[in-house]
mmCIF file of C-alpha atoms in Angstrom:
data_model
loop_
_atom_site.group_PDB
_atom_site.id
_atom_site.type_symbol
_atom_site.label_atom_id
_atom_site.label_comp_id
_atom_site.label_asym_id
_atom_site.label_seq_id
_atom_site.Cartn_x
_atom_site.Cartn_y
_atom_site.Cartn_z
ATOM 1 C CA UNK O 204 -16.180 52.342 -10.921
ATOM 2 C CA UNK O 205 -17.588 49.292 -12.843
ATOM 3 C CA UNK O 206 -15.894 45.789 -12.229
ATOM 4 C CA UNK O 207 -16.821 44.509 -15.753
ATOM 5 C CA UNK O 208 -15.295 47.597 -17.440
ATOM 6 C CA UNK O 209 -11.776 46.229 -16.323
ATOM 7 C CA UNK O 210 -12.458 43.009 -17.956
ATOM 8 C CA UNK O 211 -13.762 44.515 -21.176
ATOM 9 C CA UNK O 212 -10.894 46.803 -21.751
ATOM 10 C CA UNK O 213 -8.240 44.162 -21.233
ATOM 11 C CA UNK O 214 -9.530 40.958 -23.184
ATOM 12 C CA UNK O 215 -6.180 39.247 -22.976
ATOM 13 C CA UNK O 216 -5.803 39.476 -19.420
ATOM 14 C CA UNK O 217 -9.512 38.448 -19.114
ATOM 15 C CA UNK O 218 -8.723 35.271 -21.181
ATOM 16 C CA UNK O 219 -5.627 34.403 -19.359
ATOM 17 C CA UNK O 220 -7.330 34.896 -15.987
ATOM 18 C CA UNK O 221 -10.046 32.513 -16.965
ATOM 19 C CA UNK O 222 -7.439 30.079 -18.253
ATOM 20 C CA UNK O 223 -5.833 30.100 -15.080
ATOM 21 C CA UNK O 224 -9.071 29.603 -13.179
ATOM 22 C CA UNK O 225 -9.670 26.726 -15.294
ATOM 23 C CA UNK O 226 -6.334 25.076 -14.646
ATOM 24 C CA UNK O 227 -6.660 25.661 -10.876
ATOM 25 C CA UNK O 228 -10.027 23.924 -11.127
ATOM 26 C CA UNK O 229 -8.690 20.998 -13.060
ATOM 27 C CA UNK O 230 -5.858 20.517 -10.517
ATOM 28 C CA UNK O 231 -8.081 20.997 -7.580
ATOM 29 C CA UNK O 232 -10.640 18.226 -8.989
ATOM 30 C CA UNK O 233 -7.824 15.648 -9.532
ATOM 31 C CA UNK O 234 -6.435 16.330 -6.028
ATOM 32 C CA UNK O 235 -9.739 15.516 -4.222
ATOM 33 C CA UNK O 236 -9.558 12.546 -1.913
ATOM 34 C CA UNK O 237 -12.100 10.150 -3.386
ATOM 35 C CA UNK O 238 -11.783 6.493 -2.106
ATOM 36 C CA UNK O 239 -12.888 3.712 -4.639
ATOM 37 C CA UNK O 240 -14.344 1.667 -1.517
ATOM 38 C CA UNK O 241 -15.769 4.374 0.924
ATOM 39 C CA UNK O 242 -15.924 3.415 4.504
ATOM 40 C CA UNK O 243 -19.652 2.872 5.256
ATOM 41 C CA UNK O 244 -21.099 1.246 8.231
ATOM 42 C CA UNK O 245 -24.232 -0.590 7.324
ATOM 43 C CA UNK O 246 -26.780 -1.272 10.246
ATOM 44 C CA UNK O 247 -25.985 -4.915 11.122
ATOM 45 C CA UNK O 248 -27.632 -7.032 13.698
ATOM 46 C CA UNK O 249 -26.564 -10.528 14.710
ATOM 47 C CA UNK O 250 -29.001 -12.787 16.417
ATOM 48 C CA UNK O 251 -27.606 -15.710 18.341
ATOM 49 C CA UNK O 252 -29.739 -18.483 19.649
ATOM 50 C CA UNK O 253 -28.314 -21.614 21.686
ATOM 51 C CA UNK O 254 -30.187 -24.807 21.984
ATOM 52 C CA UNK O 255 -27.939 -27.294 24.189
ATOM 53 C CA UNK O 256 -27.776 -30.917 22.747
ATOM 54 C CA UNK O 257 -29.410 -29.913 19.394
ATOM 55 C CA UNK O 258 -27.677 -31.050 16.055
ATOM 56 C CA UNK O 259 -27.271 -28.781 13.313
ATOM 57 C CA UNK O 260 -30.216 -30.262 11.346
ATOM 58 C CA UNK O 261 -32.515 -29.614 14.443
ATOM 59 C CA UNK O 262 -31.158 -26.168 14.861
ATOM 60 C CA UNK O 263 -31.811 -25.376 11.279
ATOM 61 C CA UNK O 264 -35.454 -26.798 11.225
ATOM 62 C CA UNK O 265 -36.714 -25.753 14.453
ATOM 63 C CA UNK O 266 -34.688 -22.448 15.210
ATOM 64 C CA UNK O 267 -33.177 -20.816 12.282
ATOM 65 C CA UNK O 268 -35.924 -21.493 9.675
ATOM 66 C CA UNK O 269 -38.782 -19.891 11.640
ATOM 67 C CA UNK O 270 -36.648 -16.806 12.627
ATOM 68 C CA UNK O 271 -35.766 -16.280 8.937
ATOM 69 C CA UNK O 272 -39.058 -16.391 7.751
ATOM 70 C CA UNK O 273 -40.072 -13.609 10.397
ATOM 71 C CA UNK O 274 -37.052 -11.444 9.693
ATOM 72 C CA UNK O 275 -37.606 -11.954 5.896
ATOM 73 C CA UNK O 276 -40.818 -9.905 6.245
ATOM 74 C CA UNK O 277 -39.024 -6.745 7.795
ATOM 75 C CA UNK O 278 -38.917 -3.579 5.738
ATOM 76 C CA UNK O 279 -35.267 -2.188 5.035
ATOM 77 C CA UNK O 280 -33.602 -5.561 5.175
ATOM 78 C CA UNK O 281 -31.138 -5.747 2.420
ATOM 79 C CA UNK O 282 -29.017 -8.960 3.401
ATOM 80 C CA UNK O 283 -29.545 -12.129 5.579
ATOM 81 C CA UNK O 284 -27.279 -14.925 6.380
ATOM 82 C CA UNK O 285 -27.254 -17.502 8.940
ATOM 83 C CA UNK O 286 -25.158 -20.460 10.120
ATOM 84 C CA UNK O 287 -26.447 -23.484 12.301
ATOM 85 C CA UNK O 288 -23.995 -25.745 14.077
ATOM 86 C CA UNK O 289 -24.424 -28.096 16.949
ATOM 87 C CA UNK O 290 -26.309 -26.366 19.614
ATOM 88 C CA UNK O 291 -25.996 -22.874 18.277
ATOM 89 C CA UNK O 292 -27.701 -20.491 15.598
ATOM 90 C CA UNK O 293 -26.213 -17.244 14.276
ATOM 91 C CA UNK O 294 -28.377 -15.141 12.077
ATOM 92 C CA UNK O 295 -26.764 -11.899 10.578
ATOM 93 C CA UNK O 296 -29.187 -9.133 9.292
ATOM 94 C CA UNK O 297 -27.825 -6.140 7.337
ATOM 95 C CA UNK O 298 -30.236 -3.176 6.696
ATOM 96 C CA UNK O 299 -30.187 -0.313 4.387
ATOM 97 C CA UNK O 300 -28.364 2.832 5.002
ATOM 98 C CA UNK O 301 -31.557 4.828 5.520
ATOM 99 C CA UNK O 302 -32.599 2.653 8.487
ATOM 100 C CA UNK O 303 -31.439 3.794 11.980
ATOM 101 C CA UNK O 304 -29.901 0.914 13.983
ATOM 102 C CA UNK O 305 -32.110 1.503 17.027
ATOM 103 C CA UNK O 306 -35.240 1.070 14.743
ATOM 104 C CA UNK O 307 -33.823 -2.050 13.099
ATOM 105 C CA UNK O 308 -33.285 -3.550 16.641
ATOM 106 C CA UNK O 309 -36.632 -2.889 17.764
ATOM 107 C CA UNK O 310 -38.059 -4.601 14.335
ATOM 108 C CA UNK O 311 -35.795 -7.526 15.057
ATOM 109 C CA UNK O 312 -36.998 -7.886 18.468
ATOM 110 C CA UNK O 313 -40.559 -7.663 17.214
ATOM 111 C CA UNK O 314 -39.979 -10.364 14.706
ATOM 112 C CA UNK O 315 -38.305 -12.624 17.419
ATOM 113 C CA UNK O 316 -41.482 -12.104 19.640
ATOM 114 C CA UNK O 317 -43.639 -12.990 16.717
ATOM 115 C CA UNK O 318 -41.878 -16.095 15.906
ATOM 116 C CA UNK O 319 -41.791 -17.290 19.687
ATOM 117 C CA UNK O 320 -44.735 -19.541 19.045
ATOM 118 C CA UNK O 321 -43.068 -21.217 16.287
ATOM 119 C CA UNK O 322 -39.647 -21.815 18.497
ATOM 120 C CA UNK O 323 -39.389 -24.704 20.949
ATOM 121 C CA UNK O 324 -40.628 -23.868 24.403
ATOM 122 C CA UNK O 325 -37.622 -24.687 26.220
ATOM 123 C CA UNK O 326 -35.464 -22.615 23.979
ATOM 124 C CA UNK O 327 -33.500 -20.156 25.753
ATOM 125 C CA UNK O 328 -34.275 -16.508 24.392
ATOM 126 C CA UNK O 329 -32.041 -15.325 21.542
ATOM 127 C CA UNK O 330 -29.935 -12.433 22.184
ATOM 128 C CA UNK O 331 -29.164 -9.407 19.843
ATOM 129 C CA UNK O 332 -25.491 -8.174 19.044
ATOM 130 C CA UNK O 333 -25.079 -4.848 17.071
ATOM 131 C CA UNK O 334 -22.314 -5.357 14.234
#
């Protein structure tokens, strides 16, 4: 028995079946759960540095700026923001979705190590926090 024979012999039924499939497809498409703002976790790392007794200007010039210059050379970095206050500096690094978090963390640690000769000698080691 040929399957297409039934559709050829009954063109009205074939047309109605195709319209039913089309309507079902349109309804199913409209019921798909699509979010206007999907929840995406970007690989984010925060680098915090403390330098007791330093003013915000000193933190910016001696700590934050050298670290920012090193971080700016990293591949996959999409956004960087920083804040400097009295005795503390915090730099937030956001990477692209194609960069695994552990690889990004290794790159950040390598950049901190490369900037260590530009930082004050008595500066406590910066610490990383995944965001």
